[in-house]
mmCIF file of C-alpha atoms in Angstrom:
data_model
loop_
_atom_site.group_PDB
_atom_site.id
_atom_site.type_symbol
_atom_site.label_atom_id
_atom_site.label_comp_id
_atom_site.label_asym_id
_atom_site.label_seq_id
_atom_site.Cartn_x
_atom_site.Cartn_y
_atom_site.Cartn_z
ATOM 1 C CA UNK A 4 0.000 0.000 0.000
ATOM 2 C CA UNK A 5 2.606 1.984 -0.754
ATOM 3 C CA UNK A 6 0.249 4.673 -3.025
ATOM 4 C CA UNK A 7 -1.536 5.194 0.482
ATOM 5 C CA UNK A 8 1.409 6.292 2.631
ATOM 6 C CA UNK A 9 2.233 8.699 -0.501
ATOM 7 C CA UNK A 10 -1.313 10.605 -1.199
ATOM 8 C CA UNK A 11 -1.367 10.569 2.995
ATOM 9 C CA UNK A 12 2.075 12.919 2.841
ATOM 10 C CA UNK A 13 0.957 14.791 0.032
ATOM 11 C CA UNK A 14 -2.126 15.478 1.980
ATOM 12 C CA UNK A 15 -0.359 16.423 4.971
ATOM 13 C CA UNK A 16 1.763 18.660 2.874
ATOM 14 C CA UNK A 17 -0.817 20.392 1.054
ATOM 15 C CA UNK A 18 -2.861 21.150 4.633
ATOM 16 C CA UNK A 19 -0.599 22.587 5.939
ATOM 17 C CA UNK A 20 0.977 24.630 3.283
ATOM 18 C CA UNK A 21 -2.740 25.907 3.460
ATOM 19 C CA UNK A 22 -3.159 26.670 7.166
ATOM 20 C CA UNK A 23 -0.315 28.914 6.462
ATOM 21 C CA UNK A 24 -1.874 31.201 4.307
ATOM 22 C CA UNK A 25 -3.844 34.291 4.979
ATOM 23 C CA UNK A 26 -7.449 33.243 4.758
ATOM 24 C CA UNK A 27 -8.590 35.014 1.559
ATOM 25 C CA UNK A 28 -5.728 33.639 0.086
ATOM 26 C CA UNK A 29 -6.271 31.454 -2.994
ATOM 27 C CA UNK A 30 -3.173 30.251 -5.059
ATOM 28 C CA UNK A 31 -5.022 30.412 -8.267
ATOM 29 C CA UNK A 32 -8.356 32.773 -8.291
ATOM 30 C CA UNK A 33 -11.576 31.274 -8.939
ATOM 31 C CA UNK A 34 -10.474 28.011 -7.973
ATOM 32 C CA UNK A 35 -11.152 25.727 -5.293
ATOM 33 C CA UNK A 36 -9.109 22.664 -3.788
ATOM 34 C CA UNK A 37 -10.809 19.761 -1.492
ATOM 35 C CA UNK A 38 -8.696 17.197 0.614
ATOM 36 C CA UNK A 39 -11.179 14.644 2.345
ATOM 37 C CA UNK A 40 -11.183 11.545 4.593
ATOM 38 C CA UNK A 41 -13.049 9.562 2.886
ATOM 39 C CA UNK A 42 -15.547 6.273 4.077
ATOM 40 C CA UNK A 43 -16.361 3.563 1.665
ATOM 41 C CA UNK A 44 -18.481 0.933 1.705
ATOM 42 C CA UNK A 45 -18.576 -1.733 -1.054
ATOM 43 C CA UNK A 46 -21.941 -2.885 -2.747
ATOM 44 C CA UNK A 47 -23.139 -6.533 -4.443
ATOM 45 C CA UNK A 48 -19.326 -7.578 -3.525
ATOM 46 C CA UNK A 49 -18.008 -10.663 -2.233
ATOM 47 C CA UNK A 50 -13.809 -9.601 -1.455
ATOM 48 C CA UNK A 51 -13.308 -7.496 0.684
ATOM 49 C CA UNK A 52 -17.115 -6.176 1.110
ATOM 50 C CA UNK A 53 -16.768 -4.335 4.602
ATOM 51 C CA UNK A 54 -17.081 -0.581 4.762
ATOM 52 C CA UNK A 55 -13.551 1.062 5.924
ATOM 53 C CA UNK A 56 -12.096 4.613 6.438
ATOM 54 C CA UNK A 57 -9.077 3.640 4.753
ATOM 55 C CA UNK A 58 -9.481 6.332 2.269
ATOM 56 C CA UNK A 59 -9.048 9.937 0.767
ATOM 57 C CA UNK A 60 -9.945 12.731 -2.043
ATOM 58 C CA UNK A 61 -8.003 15.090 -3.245
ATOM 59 C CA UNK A 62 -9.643 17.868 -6.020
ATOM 60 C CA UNK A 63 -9.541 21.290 -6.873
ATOM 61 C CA UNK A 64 -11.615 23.379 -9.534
ATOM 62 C CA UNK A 65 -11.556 26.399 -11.833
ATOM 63 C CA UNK A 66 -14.956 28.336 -12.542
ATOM 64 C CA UNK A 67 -15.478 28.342 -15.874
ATOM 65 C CA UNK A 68 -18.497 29.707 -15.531
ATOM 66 C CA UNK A 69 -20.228 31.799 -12.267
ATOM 67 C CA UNK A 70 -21.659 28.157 -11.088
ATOM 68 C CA UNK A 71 -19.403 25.512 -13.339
ATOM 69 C CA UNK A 72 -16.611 23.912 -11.886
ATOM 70 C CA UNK A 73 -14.123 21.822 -13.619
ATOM 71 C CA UNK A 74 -10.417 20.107 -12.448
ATOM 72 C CA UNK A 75 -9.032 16.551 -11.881
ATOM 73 C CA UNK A 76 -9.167 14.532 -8.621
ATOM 74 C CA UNK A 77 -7.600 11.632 -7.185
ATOM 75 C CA UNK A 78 -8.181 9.244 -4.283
ATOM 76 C CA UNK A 79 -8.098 6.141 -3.022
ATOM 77 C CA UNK A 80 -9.713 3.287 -0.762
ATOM 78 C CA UNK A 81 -8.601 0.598 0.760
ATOM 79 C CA UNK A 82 -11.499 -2.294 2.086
ATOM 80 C CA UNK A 83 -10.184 -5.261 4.393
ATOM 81 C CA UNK A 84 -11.979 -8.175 5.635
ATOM 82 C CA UNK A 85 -10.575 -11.393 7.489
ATOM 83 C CA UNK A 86 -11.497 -14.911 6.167
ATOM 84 C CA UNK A 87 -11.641 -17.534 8.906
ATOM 85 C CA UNK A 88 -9.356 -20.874 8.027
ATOM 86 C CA UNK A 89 -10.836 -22.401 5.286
ATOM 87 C CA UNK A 90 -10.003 -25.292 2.502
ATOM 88 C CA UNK A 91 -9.601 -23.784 -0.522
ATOM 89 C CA UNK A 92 -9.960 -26.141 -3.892
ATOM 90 C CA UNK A 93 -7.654 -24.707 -6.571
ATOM 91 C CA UNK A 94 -7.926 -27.275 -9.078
ATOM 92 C CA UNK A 95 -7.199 -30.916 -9.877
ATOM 93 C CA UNK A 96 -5.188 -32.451 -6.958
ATOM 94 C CA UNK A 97 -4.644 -28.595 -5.660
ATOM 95 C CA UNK A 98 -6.235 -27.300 -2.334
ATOM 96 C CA UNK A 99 -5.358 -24.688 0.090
ATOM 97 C CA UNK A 100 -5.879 -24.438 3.829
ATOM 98 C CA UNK A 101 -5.397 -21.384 5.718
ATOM 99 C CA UNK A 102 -7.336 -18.415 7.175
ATOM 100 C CA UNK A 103 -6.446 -15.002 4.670
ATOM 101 C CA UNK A 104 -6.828 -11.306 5.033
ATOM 102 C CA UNK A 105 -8.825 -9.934 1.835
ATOM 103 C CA UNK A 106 -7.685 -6.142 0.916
ATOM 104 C CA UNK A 107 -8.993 -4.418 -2.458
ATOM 105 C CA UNK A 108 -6.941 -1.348 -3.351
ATOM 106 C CA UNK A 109 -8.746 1.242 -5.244
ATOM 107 C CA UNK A 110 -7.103 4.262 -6.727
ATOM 108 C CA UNK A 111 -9.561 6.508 -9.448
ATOM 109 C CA UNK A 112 -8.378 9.463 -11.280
ATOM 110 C CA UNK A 113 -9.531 12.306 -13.785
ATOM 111 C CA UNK A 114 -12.055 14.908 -14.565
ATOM 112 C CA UNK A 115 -14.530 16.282 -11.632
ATOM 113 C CA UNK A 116 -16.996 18.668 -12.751
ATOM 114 C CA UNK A 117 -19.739 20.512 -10.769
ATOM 115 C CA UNK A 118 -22.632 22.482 -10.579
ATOM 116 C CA UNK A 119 -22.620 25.052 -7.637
ATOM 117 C CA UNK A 120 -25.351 27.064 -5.814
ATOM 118 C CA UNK A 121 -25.453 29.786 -3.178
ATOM 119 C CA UNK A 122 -21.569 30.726 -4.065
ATOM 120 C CA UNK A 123 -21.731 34.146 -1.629
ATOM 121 C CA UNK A 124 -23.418 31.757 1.129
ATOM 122 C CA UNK A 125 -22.137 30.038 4.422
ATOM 123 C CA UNK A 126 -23.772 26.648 3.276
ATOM 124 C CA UNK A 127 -22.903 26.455 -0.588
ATOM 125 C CA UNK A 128 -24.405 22.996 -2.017
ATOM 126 C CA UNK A 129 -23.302 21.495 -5.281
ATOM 127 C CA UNK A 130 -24.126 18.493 -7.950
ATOM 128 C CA UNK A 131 -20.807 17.181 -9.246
ATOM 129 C CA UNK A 132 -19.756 13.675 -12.100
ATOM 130 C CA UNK A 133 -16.503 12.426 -11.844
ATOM 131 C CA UNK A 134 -15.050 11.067 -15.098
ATOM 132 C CA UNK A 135 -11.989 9.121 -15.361
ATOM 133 C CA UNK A 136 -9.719 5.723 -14.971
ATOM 134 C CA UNK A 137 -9.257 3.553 -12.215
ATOM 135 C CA UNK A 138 -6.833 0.828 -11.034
ATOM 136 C CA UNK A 139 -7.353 -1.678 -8.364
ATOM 137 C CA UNK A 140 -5.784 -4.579 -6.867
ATOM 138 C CA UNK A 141 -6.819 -7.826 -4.819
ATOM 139 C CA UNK A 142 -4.558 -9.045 -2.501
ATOM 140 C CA UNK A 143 -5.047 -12.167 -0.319
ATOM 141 C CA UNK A 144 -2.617 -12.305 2.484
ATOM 142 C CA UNK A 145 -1.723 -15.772 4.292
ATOM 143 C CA UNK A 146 1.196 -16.540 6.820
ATOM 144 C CA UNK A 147 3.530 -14.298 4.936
ATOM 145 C CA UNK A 148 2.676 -15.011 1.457
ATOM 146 C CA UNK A 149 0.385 -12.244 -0.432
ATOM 147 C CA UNK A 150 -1.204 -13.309 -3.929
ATOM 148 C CA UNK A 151 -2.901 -10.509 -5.975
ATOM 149 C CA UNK A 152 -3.824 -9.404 -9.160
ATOM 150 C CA UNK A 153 -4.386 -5.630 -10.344
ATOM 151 C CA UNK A 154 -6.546 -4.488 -13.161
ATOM 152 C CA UNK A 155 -7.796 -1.279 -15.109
ATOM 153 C CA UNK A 156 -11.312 0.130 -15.469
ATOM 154 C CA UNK A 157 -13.112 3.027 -15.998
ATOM 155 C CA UNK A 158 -14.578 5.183 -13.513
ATOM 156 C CA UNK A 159 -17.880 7.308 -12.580
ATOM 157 C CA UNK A 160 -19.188 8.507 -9.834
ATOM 158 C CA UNK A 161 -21.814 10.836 -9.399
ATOM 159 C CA UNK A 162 -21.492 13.212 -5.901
ATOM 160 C CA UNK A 163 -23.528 15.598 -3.991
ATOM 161 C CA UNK A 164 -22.306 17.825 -1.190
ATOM 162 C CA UNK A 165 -21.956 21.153 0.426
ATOM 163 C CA UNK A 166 -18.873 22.871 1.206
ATOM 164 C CA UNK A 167 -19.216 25.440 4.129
ATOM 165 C CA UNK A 168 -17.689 28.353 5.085
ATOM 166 C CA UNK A 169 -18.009 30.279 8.635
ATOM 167 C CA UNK A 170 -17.219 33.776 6.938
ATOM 168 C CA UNK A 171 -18.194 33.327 3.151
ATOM 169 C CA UNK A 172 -15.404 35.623 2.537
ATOM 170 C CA UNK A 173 -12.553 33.933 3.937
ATOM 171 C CA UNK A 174 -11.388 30.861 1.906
ATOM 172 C CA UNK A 175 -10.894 28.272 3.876
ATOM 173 C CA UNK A 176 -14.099 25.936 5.250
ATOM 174 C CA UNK A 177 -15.382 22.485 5.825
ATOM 175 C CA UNK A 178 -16.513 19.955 3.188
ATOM 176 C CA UNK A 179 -19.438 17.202 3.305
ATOM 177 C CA UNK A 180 -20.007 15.054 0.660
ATOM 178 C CA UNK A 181 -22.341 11.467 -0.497
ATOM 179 C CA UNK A 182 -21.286 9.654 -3.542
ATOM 180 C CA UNK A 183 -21.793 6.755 -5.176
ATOM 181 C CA UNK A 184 -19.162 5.325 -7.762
ATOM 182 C CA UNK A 185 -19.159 2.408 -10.396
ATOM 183 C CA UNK A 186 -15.472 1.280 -12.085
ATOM 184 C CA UNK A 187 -15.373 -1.564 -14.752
ATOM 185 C CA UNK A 188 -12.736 -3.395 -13.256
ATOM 186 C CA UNK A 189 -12.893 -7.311 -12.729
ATOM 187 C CA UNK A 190 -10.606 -9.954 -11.700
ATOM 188 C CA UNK A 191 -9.966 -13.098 -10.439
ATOM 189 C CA UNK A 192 -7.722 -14.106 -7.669
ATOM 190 C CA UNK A 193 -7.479 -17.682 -6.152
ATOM 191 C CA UNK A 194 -11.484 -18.661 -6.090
ATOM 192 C CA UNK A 195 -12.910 -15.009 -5.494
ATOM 193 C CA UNK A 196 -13.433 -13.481 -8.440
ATOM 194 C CA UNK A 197 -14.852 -9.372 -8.777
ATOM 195 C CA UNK A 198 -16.919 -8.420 -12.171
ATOM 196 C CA UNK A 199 -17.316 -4.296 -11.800
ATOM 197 C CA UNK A 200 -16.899 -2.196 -8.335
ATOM 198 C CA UNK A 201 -19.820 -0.687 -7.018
ATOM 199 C CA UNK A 202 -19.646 1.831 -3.939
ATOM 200 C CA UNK A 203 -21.111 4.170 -2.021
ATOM 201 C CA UNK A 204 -19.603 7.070 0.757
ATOM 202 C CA UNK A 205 -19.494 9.637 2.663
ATOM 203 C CA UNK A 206 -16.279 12.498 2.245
ATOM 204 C CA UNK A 207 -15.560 14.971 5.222
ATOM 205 C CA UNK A 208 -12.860 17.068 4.427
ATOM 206 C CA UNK A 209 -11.287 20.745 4.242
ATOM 207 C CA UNK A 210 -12.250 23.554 1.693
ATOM 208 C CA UNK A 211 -10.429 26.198 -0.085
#
């Protein structure tokens, strides 16, 4: 999970490279930037199906319009589960037996767009699509082997949320957001197999 303890410094970095600034700072104007802690919970799954905080978002924005929002986002999610010991039949003449730890590693990236309401406001809701790739990888870990297998997809996730601000002229607030997201990937690893990822969430974060 090496991507994890990465996107967790840059996040660290960028918040407080942030907290620095003078609160109606913005690096770019008409922008905004989101980094969130992010729950998931996995849907119609049967690896690693159990929701987890093991996640973040990172976007930002331009206004290309008064209300129209659009920039590119990453983030990631990470869902665990233990399997109890088990026989595992791998084939002809092949069995396993051995209790595992399931993790599926998700990582999407690309285009967020949004539609925004109530811009001068202390609550200021939005409608947002996310567009973009996604890679994620199935790992089963036993006694101190790990067996996995990573794959590509494409990614969409439709999002609502509200982003507040105290003083709706200082830059720098609170974010809350739902979403729901739907990749293409599928794999198989050992008997498990995964045919799409389907999940839903919530994002709490900080807004600038």
């Amino acid at each position: 999970m090496k991507t994890a303890k990465y996107l967790k410094t840059i996040a660290l970095c960028a918040v407080t490279a942030f907290a620095a600034l003078p609160g109606k700072a913005q690096i770019f104007p008409n922008t905004y930037i989101n980094v969130d802690w992010q729950v998931g919970v996995p849907l119609g799954g049967s690896f690693a199906d159990k929701a987890s905080g093991w996640g973040m978002n990172f976007e930002g924005g331009y206004f290309v319009t008064p209300a129209v929002t659009v920039g590119p986002f990453i983030s990631y999610q990470t869902n665990l589960e233990k399997i109890p010991r088990q026989t595992i039949t791998l084939g002809s003449g092949n069995s396993l037996t051995t209790n595992q730890k399931h993790a599926l590693f998700q990582l999407p990236f690309g285009i967020a767009s949004r539609y925004n309401w109530l811009k001068d406001s202390i609550l200021q809701p939005y409608a947002g699509l996310k567009l973009g790739a996604s890679y994620a990888e199935m790992s089963s870990y036993y006694y101190v082997v790990k067996q996995y297998t990573d794959t590509w997809g494409f990614y969409l996730s439709p999002e609502i949320g509200v982003s507040i601000f105290p003083d709706p002229g200082y830059r720098l607030g609170f974010h809350v957001s739902l979403y729901y997201s739907y990749a293409t990937n599928s794999g198989d690893l050992l008997v498990y197999s995964v045919n799409n990822l389907n999940n839903f969430g919530v994002r709490v974060g900080i807004s600038f």
